[in-house]
mmCIF file of C-alpha atoms in Angstrom:
data_model
loop_
_atom_site.group_PDB
_atom_site.id
_atom_site.type_symbol
_atom_site.label_atom_id
_atom_site.label_comp_id
_atom_site.label_asym_id
_atom_site.label_seq_id
_atom_site.Cartn_x
_atom_site.Cartn_y
_atom_site.Cartn_z
ATOM 1 C CA ASN A 1 0.000 0.000 0.000
ATOM 2 C CA GLU A 2 1.534 3.240 -1.166
ATOM 3 C CA ARG A 3 0.147 6.731 -0.790
ATOM 4 C CA MET A 4 1.115 9.892 -2.620
ATOM 5 C CA SER A 5 0.856 13.167 -0.753
ATOM 6 C CA VAL A 6 0.681 16.514 -2.476
ATOM 7 C CA LEU A 7 1.098 20.120 -1.366
ATOM 8 C CA GLN A 8 0.203 23.282 -3.258
ATOM 9 C CA GLN A 9 3.010 24.820 -5.299
ATOM 10 C CA ASN A 10 2.987 28.124 -3.373
ATOM 11 C CA GLN A 11 6.269 27.784 -1.502
ATOM 12 C CA ASN A 12 5.421 30.623 0.908
ATOM 13 C CA LYS A 13 2.000 29.289 1.928
ATOM 14 C CA PHE A 14 3.498 27.184 4.714
ATOM 15 C CA ASP A 15 5.955 29.754 6.109
ATOM 16 C CA ASN A 16 4.283 29.663 9.546
ATOM 17 C CA GLU A 17 4.460 25.852 9.785
ATOM 18 C CA THR A 18 7.403 23.735 10.855
ATOM 19 C CA VAL A 19 9.232 21.880 8.130
ATOM 20 C CA LEU A 20 8.135 18.502 9.516
ATOM 21 C CA ARG A 21 4.483 19.519 9.836
ATOM 22 C CA THR A 22 4.543 20.881 6.295
ATOM 23 C CA VAL A 23 5.566 17.471 4.982
ATOM 24 C CA MET A 24 2.804 15.885 7.046
ATOM 25 C CA LEU A 25 0.272 18.389 5.656
ATOM 26 C CA GLY A 26 0.535 16.456 2.415
ATOM 27 C CA PHE A 27 -1.762 13.972 4.202
ATOM 28 C CA LYS A 28 -4.321 16.548 5.315
ATOM 29 C CA LYS A 29 -6.796 14.038 6.742
ATOM 30 C CA LEU A 30 -4.159 12.737 9.153
ATOM 31 C CA VAL A 31 -3.127 16.241 10.224
ATOM 32 C CA ASP A 32 -6.783 17.213 10.753
ATOM 33 C CA ILE A 33 -7.192 14.191 13.045
ATOM 34 C CA MET A 34 -4.001 15.102 14.924
ATOM 35 C CA ASP A 35 -5.221 18.668 15.406
ATOM 36 C CA GLU A 36 -8.653 17.575 16.623
ATOM 37 C CA LYS A 37 -7.105 15.076 19.063
ATOM 38 C CA ASP A 38 -4.720 17.721 20.392
ATOM 39 C CA ALA A 39 -7.580 20.180 20.888
ATOM 40 C CA LEU A 40 -9.625 17.579 22.771
ATOM 41 C CA TYR A 41 -6.760 16.585 25.056
ATOM 42 C CA ALA A 42 -5.909 20.243 25.730
ATOM 43 C CA ASN A 43 -9.471 21.000 26.847
ATOM 44 C CA PRO A 44 -9.437 21.469 30.633
ATOM 45 C CA ASP A 45 -13.143 20.540 30.694
ATOM 46 C CA PHE A 46 -12.578 17.193 28.934
ATOM 47 C CA SER A 47 -15.944 15.417 29.026
ATOM 48 C CA GLU A 48 -17.094 11.844 28.556
ATOM 49 C CA GLU A 49 -18.195 12.793 25.030
ATOM 50 C CA ASP A 50 -14.717 14.176 24.398
ATOM 51 C CA GLY A 51 -13.262 10.876 25.581
ATOM 52 C CA ILE A 52 -15.467 8.908 23.209
ATOM 53 C CA ARG A 53 -14.527 11.192 20.315
ATOM 54 C CA ALA A 54 -10.842 10.969 21.242
ATOM 55 C CA GLY A 55 -11.087 7.173 21.167
ATOM 56 C CA GLU A 56 -12.644 7.273 17.703
ATOM 57 C CA LEU A 57 -9.923 9.618 16.506
ATOM 58 C CA GLU A 58 -7.177 7.447 18.015
ATOM 59 C CA GLY A 59 -8.527 4.445 16.103
ATOM 60 C CA GLU A 60 -8.671 6.327 12.834
ATOM 61 C CA PHE A 61 -5.226 7.812 13.486
ATOM 62 C CA ALA A 62 -3.779 4.330 13.993
ATOM 63 C CA GLU A 63 -5.480 2.966 10.855
ATOM 64 C CA LEU A 64 -3.942 5.770 8.799
ATOM 65 C CA GLY A 65 -0.449 5.058 10.138
ATOM 66 C CA GLY A 66 -0.377 8.180 12.256
ATOM 67 C CA TYR A 67 1.991 6.792 14.855
ATOM 68 C CA ASP A 68 4.678 6.361 12.183
ATOM 69 C CA ALA A 69 3.895 9.528 10.220
ATOM 70 C CA GLU A 70 6.323 11.872 11.973
ATOM 71 C CA TYR A 71 9.155 9.355 11.651
ATOM 72 C CA GLN A 72 8.379 8.803 7.963
ATOM 73 C CA ALA A 73 8.223 12.548 7.314
ATOM 74 C CA GLY A 74 11.610 12.913 9.004
ATOM 75 C CA GLN A 75 13.033 10.110 6.869
ATOM 76 C CA LEU A 76 11.767 11.858 3.734
ATOM 77 C CA LEU A 77 13.369 15.132 4.815
ATOM 78 C CA ASN A 78 16.647 13.347 5.551
ATOM 79 C CA ALA A 79 16.556 11.756 2.091
ATOM 80 C CA LEU A 80 16.119 15.255 0.646
ATOM 81 C CA GLU A 81 19.202 16.336 2.621
ATOM 82 C CA ILE A 82 17.240 18.590 4.975
ATOM 83 C CA PRO A 83 19.187 18.144 8.232
ATOM 84 C CA GLU A 84 17.342 17.082 11.377
ATOM 85 C CA GLU A 85 18.151 20.364 13.113
ATOM 86 C CA LEU A 86 15.860 22.086 10.576
ATOM 87 C CA HIS A 87 12.905 19.703 10.901
ATOM 88 C CA TYR A 88 11.305 21.805 13.662
ATOM 89 C CA SER A 89 12.273 25.162 12.151
ATOM 90 C CA LEU A 90 9.664 27.259 10.412
ATOM 91 C CA MET A 91 9.441 26.951 6.659
ATOM 92 C CA ALA A 92 10.097 30.701 6.525
ATOM 93 C CA ASP A 93 13.605 29.982 7.839
ATOM 94 C CA LEU A 94 14.509 27.761 4.875
ATOM 95 C CA ASP A 95 16.033 29.165 1.734
ATOM 96 C CA ALA A 96 14.126 28.838 -1.529
ATOM 97 C CA LYS A 97 16.194 25.863 -2.733
ATOM 98 C CA GLN A 98 15.351 23.902 0.412
ATOM 99 C CA LYS A 99 11.649 24.678 0.072
ATOM 100 C CA VAL A 100 11.475 23.233 -3.406
#
């Protein structure tokens, strides 16, 4: 099972995102699930309904390979010769050649 992820060609669109997250944004559904899970877990008034929804999201996240996604994105960046110390930098901090 292979999946192709695609980002828009506007190299400045993701300037406020980290390099690693930008790669992961190629799989928008997974990132949307991550964001929803994070918002639920950050809610100080976490309810039983929130717990049920979080469980559903965790299942979907696992099915989509979410627990390996960050590692795989890092491996892709390494293969593109983007050093690990830049993976958590903002895209705005990369030069144009690195963004392409």
